[in-house]
CSV table of C-alpha atoms and ligand atoms in Angstrom, one decimal:
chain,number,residue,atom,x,y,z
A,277,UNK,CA,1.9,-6.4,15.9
A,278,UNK,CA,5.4,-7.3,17.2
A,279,UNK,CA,6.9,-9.6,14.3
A,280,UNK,CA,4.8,-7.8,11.6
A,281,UNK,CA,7.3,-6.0,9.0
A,282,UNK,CA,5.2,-3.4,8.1
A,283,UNK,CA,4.4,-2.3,12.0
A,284,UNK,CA,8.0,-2.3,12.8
A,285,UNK,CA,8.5,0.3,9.5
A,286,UNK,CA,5.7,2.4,10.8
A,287,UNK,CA,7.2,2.2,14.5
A,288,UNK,CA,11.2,3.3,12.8
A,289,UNK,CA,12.6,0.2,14.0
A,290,UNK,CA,13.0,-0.9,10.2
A,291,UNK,CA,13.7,2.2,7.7
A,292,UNK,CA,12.1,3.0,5.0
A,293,UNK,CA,11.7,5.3,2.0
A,294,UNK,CA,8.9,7.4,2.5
A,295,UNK,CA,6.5,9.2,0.2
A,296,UNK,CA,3.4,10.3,2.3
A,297,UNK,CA,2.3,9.9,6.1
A,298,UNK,CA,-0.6,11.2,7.7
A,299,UNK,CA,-2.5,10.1,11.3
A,300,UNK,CA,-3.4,6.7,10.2
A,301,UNK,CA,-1.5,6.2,6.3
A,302,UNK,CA,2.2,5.7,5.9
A,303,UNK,CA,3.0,4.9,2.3
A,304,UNK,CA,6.5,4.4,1.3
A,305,UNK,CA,8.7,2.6,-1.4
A,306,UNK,CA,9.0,-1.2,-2.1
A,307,UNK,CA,12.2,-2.7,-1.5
A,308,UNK,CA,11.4,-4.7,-4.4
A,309,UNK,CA,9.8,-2.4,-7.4
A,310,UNK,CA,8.1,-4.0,-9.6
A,311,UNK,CA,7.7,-0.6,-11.8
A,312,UNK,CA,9.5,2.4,-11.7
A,313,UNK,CA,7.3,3.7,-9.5
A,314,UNK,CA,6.5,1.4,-6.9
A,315,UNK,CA,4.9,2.4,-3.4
A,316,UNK,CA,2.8,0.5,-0.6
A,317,UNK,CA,0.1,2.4,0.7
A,318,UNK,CA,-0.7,0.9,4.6
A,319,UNK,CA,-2.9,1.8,7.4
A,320,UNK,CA,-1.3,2.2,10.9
A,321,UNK,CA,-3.6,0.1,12.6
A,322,UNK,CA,-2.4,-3.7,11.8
A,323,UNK,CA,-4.8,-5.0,9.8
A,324,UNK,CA,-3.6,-8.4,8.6
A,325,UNK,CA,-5.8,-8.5,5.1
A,326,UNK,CA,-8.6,-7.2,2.6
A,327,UNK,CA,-10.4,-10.2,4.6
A,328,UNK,CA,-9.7,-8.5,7.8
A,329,UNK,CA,-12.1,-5.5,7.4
A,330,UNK,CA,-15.4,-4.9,8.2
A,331,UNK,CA,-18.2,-2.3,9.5
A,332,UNK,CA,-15.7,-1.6,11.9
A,333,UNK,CA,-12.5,-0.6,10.4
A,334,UNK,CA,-13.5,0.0,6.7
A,335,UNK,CA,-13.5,3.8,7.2
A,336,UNK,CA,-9.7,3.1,6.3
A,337,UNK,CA,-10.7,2.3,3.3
A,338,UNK,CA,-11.5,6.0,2.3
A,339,UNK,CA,-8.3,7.1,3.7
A,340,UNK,CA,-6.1,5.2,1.6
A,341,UNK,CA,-8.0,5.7,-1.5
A,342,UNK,CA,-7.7,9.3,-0.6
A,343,UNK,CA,-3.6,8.6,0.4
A,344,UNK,CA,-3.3,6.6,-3.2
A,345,UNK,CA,-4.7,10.0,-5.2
A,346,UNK,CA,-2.2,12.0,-3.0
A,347,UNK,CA,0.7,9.2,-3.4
A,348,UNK,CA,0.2,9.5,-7.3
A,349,UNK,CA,0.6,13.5,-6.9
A,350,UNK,CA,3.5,13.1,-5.2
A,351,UNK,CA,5.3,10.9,-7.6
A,352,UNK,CA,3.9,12.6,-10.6
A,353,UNK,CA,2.2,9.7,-12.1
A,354,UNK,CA,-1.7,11.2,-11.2
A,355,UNK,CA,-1.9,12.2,-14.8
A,356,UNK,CA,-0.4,9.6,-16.8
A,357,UNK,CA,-1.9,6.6,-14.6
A,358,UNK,CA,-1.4,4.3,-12.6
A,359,UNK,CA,-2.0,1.1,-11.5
A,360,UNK,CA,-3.5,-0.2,-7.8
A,361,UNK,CA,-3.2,-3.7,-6.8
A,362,UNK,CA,-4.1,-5.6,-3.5
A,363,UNK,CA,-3.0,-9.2,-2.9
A,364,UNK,CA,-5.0,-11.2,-1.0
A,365,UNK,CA,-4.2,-14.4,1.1
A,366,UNK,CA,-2.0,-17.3,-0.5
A,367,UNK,CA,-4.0,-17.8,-3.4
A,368,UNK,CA,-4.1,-14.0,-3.9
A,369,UNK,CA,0.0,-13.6,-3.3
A,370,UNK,CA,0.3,-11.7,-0.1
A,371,UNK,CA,3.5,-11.9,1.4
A,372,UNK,CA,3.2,-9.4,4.4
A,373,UNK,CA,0.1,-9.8,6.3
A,374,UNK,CA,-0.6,-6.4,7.1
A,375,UNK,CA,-3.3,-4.8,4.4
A,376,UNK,CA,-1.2,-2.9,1.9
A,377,UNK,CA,-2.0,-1.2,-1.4
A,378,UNK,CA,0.7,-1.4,-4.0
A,379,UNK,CA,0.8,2.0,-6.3
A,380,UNK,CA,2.7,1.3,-9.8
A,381,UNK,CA,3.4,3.8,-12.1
A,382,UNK,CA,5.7,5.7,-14.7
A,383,UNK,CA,5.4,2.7,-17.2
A,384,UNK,CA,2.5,1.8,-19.3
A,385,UNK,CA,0.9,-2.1,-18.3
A,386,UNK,CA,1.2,-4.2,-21.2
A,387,UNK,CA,0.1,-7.3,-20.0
A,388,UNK,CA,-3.7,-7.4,-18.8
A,389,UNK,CA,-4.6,-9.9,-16.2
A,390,UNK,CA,-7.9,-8.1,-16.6
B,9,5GP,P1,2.7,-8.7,-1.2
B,9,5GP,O1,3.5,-9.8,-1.9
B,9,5GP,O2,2.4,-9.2,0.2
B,9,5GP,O3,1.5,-8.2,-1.9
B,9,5GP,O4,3.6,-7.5,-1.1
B,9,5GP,C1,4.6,-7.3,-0.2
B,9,5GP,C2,5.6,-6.3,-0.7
B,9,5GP,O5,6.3,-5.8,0.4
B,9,5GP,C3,6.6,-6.8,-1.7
B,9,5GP,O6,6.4,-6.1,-3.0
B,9,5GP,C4,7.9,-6.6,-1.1
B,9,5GP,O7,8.9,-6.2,-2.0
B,9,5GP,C5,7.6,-5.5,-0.1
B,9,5GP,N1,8.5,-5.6,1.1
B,9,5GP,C6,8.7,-6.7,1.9
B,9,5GP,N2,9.6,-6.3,2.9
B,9,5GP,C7,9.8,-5.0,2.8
B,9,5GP,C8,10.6,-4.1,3.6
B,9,5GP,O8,11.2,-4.4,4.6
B,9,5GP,N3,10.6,-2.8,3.1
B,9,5GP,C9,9.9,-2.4,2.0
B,9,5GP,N4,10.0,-1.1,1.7
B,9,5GP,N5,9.2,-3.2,1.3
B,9,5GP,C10,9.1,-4.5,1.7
B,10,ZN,ZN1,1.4,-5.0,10.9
Protein backbone atom coordinates (compact mmCIF):
# COMPACT_ATOMS: atom_id res chain seq x y z
CA UNK A 1 0.00 0.00 0.00
CA UNK A 2 1.65 3.34 -1.22
CA UNK A 3 1.58 5.54 2.16
CA UNK A 4 1.81 2.49 4.37
CA UNK A 5 5.31 2.56 6.49
CA UNK A 6 5.78 -0.84 6.85
CA UNK A 7 5.21 -1.57 2.86
CA UNK A 8 7.65 1.08 1.97
CA UNK A 9 10.35 -0.96 4.62
CA UNK A 10 9.56 -4.18 2.93
CA UNK A 11 9.83 -2.44 -0.64
CA UNK A 12 13.73 -0.62 0.62
CA UNK A 13 12.42 2.68 0.12
CA UNK A 14 12.62 3.15 4.08
CA UNK A 15 15.65 1.18 5.80
CA UNK A 16 15.51 -0.93 8.31
CA UNK A 17 17.35 -3.22 10.73
CA UNK A 18 16.64 -6.56 9.81
CA UNK A 19 16.54 -9.84 11.71
CA UNK A 20 14.74 -12.49 9.48
CA UNK A 21 13.05 -12.38 5.95
CA UNK A 22 11.64 -15.16 4.13
CA UNK A 23 8.93 -15.20 0.92
CA UNK A 24 6.09 -13.65 2.78
CA UNK A 25 7.76 -12.51 6.60
CA UNK A 26 10.18 -9.63 7.08
CA UNK A 27 10.83 -9.00 10.67
CA UNK A 28 13.09 -6.28 11.70
CA UNK A 29 13.91 -3.90 14.65
CA UNK A 30 11.68 -1.12 16.24
CA UNK A 31 12.83 2.23 15.85
CA UNK A 32 11.38 2.62 19.12
CA UNK A 33 12.33 -0.43 21.60
CA UNK A 34 10.38 -0.85 24.20
CA UNK A 35 12.85 -3.85 25.59
CA UNK A 36 16.12 -4.64 24.73
CA UNK A 37 15.10 -6.81 22.42
CA UNK A 38 12.47 -5.36 20.36
CA UNK A 39 11.44 -6.76 16.77
CA UNK A 40 8.17 -6.45 14.47
CA UNK A 41 7.27 -9.50 12.92
CA UNK A 42 5.06 -8.44 9.46
CA UNK A 43 3.67 -10.27 6.61
CA UNK A 44 4.43 -8.89 3.06
CA UNK A 45 1.03 -8.82 1.91
CA UNK A 46 -0.57 -5.47 3.51
CA UNK A 47 -2.81 -6.53 5.82
CA UNK A 48 -4.07 -3.49 7.63
CA UNK A 49 -5.13 -5.44 11.18
CA UNK A 50 -5.76 -8.61 13.43
CA UNK A 51 -9.39 -7.56 12.16
CA UNK A 52 -8.33 -7.74 8.62
CA UNK A 53 -7.89 -11.62 8.37
CA UNK A 54 -9.97 -14.27 7.56
CA UNK A 55 -10.44 -17.84 5.82
CA UNK A 56 -8.56 -16.25 3.18
CA UNK A 57 -5.38 -14.95 4.41
CA UNK A 58 -5.06 -16.55 7.87
CA UNK A 59 -2.49 -19.12 6.55
CA UNK A 60 -0.12 -16.14 7.53
CA UNK A 61 -0.86 -16.63 10.66
CA UNK A 62 1.24 -19.89 10.82
CA UNK A 63 3.97 -18.26 9.11
CA UNK A 64 4.68 -15.65 11.58
CA UNK A 65 4.23 -17.81 14.51
CA UNK A 66 6.66 -19.98 12.82
CA UNK A 67 8.95 -16.52 11.94
CA UNK A 68 8.43 -15.36 15.82
CA UNK A 69 10.09 -19.02 17.06
CA UNK A 70 12.85 -18.31 14.47
CA UNK A 71 13.09 -14.45 15.38
CA UNK A 72 13.62 -15.55 19.12
CA UNK A 73 16.55 -17.96 17.89
CA UNK A 74 18.02 -15.43 16.24
CA UNK A 75 18.27 -12.96 19.03
CA UNK A 76 18.94 -15.59 21.57
CA UNK A 77 16.02 -14.94 23.71
CA UNK A 78 14.09 -18.58 22.64
CA UNK A 79 15.18 -19.96 25.85
CA UNK A 80 14.84 -17.37 28.39
CA UNK A 81 11.37 -16.05 26.90
CA UNK A 82 9.81 -13.75 25.51
CA UNK A 83 7.01 -11.76 25.15
CA UNK A 84 4.47 -11.44 21.86
CA UNK A 85 2.07 -8.61 21.61
CA UNK A 86 -0.40 -7.51 18.81
CA UNK A 87 -2.23 -4.08 19.01
CA UNK A 88 -5.27 -3.87 17.65
CA UNK A 89 -7.28 -0.75 16.37
CA UNK A 90 -7.43 2.60 18.47
CA UNK A 91 -8.64 1.15 21.42
CA UNK A 92 -6.09 -1.67 21.12
CA UNK A 93 -2.97 1.06 20.34
CA UNK A 94 -1.97 0.33 16.82
CA UNK A 95 -0.18 2.98 15.27
CA UNK A 96 0.80 1.40 11.83
CA UNK A 97 -1.97 -0.23 10.09
CA UNK A 98 -0.29 -2.95 8.60
CA UNK A 99 -0.68 -6.33 10.92
CA UNK A 100 2.59 -6.60 12.97
CA UNK A 101 3.70 -8.75 15.78
CA UNK A 102 6.01 -7.11 18.32
CA UNK A 103 8.72 -9.70 19.80
CA UNK A 104 10.24 -8.40 23.32
CA UNK A 105 12.82 -9.99 25.01
CA UNK A 106 16.20 -10.04 27.01
CA UNK A 107 14.35 -8.51 30.21
CA UNK A 108 12.07 -10.24 32.41
CA UNK A 109 8.09 -8.47 32.40
CA UNK A 110 7.30 -7.22 35.66
CA UNK A 111 4.29 -5.63 35.19
CA UNK A 112 1.26 -8.08 34.19
CA UNK A 113 -1.58 -6.62 32.20
CA UNK A 114 -2.53 -10.25 32.23
P1 LIG B 1 1.88 -0.20 17.15
O1 LIG B 1 1.83 0.99 18.07
O2 LIG B 1 1.13 0.08 15.86
O3 LIG B 1 1.49 -1.49 17.77
O4 LIG B 1 3.40 -0.39 16.77
C1 LIG B 1 4.05 0.32 15.77
C2 LIG B 1 5.52 0.20 16.05
O5 LIG B 1 6.22 0.55 14.88
C3 LIG B 1 6.03 1.14 17.16
O6 LIG B 1 6.62 0.36 18.20
C4 LIG B 1 7.04 2.03 16.43
O7 LIG B 1 8.18 2.32 17.23
C5 LIG B 1 7.40 1.22 15.20
N1 LIG B 1 7.76 2.02 14.05
C6 LIG B 1 7.07 3.06 13.51
N2 LIG B 1 7.69 3.54 12.42
C7 LIG B 1 8.80 2.77 12.25
C8 LIG B 1 9.86 2.79 11.28
O8 LIG B 1 9.91 3.60 10.35
N3 LIG B 1 10.84 1.85 11.43
C9 LIG B 1 10.82 0.92 12.44
N4 LIG B 1 11.83 0.06 12.49
N5 LIG B 1 9.84 0.88 13.36
C10 LIG B 1 8.85 1.80 13.27
ZN1 LIG C 1 1.44 -2.01 4.54
Amino acid sequence: MADCVFCKIIEGSIPSSKVYEDDSILAFKDINPAAPVHVLVVPKTHTESLEALNEENMDIVKKIHSAIQEVARIMKINEAGYRVIVNCGKNGGQTVPHLHYHVLGGAKFDEKII
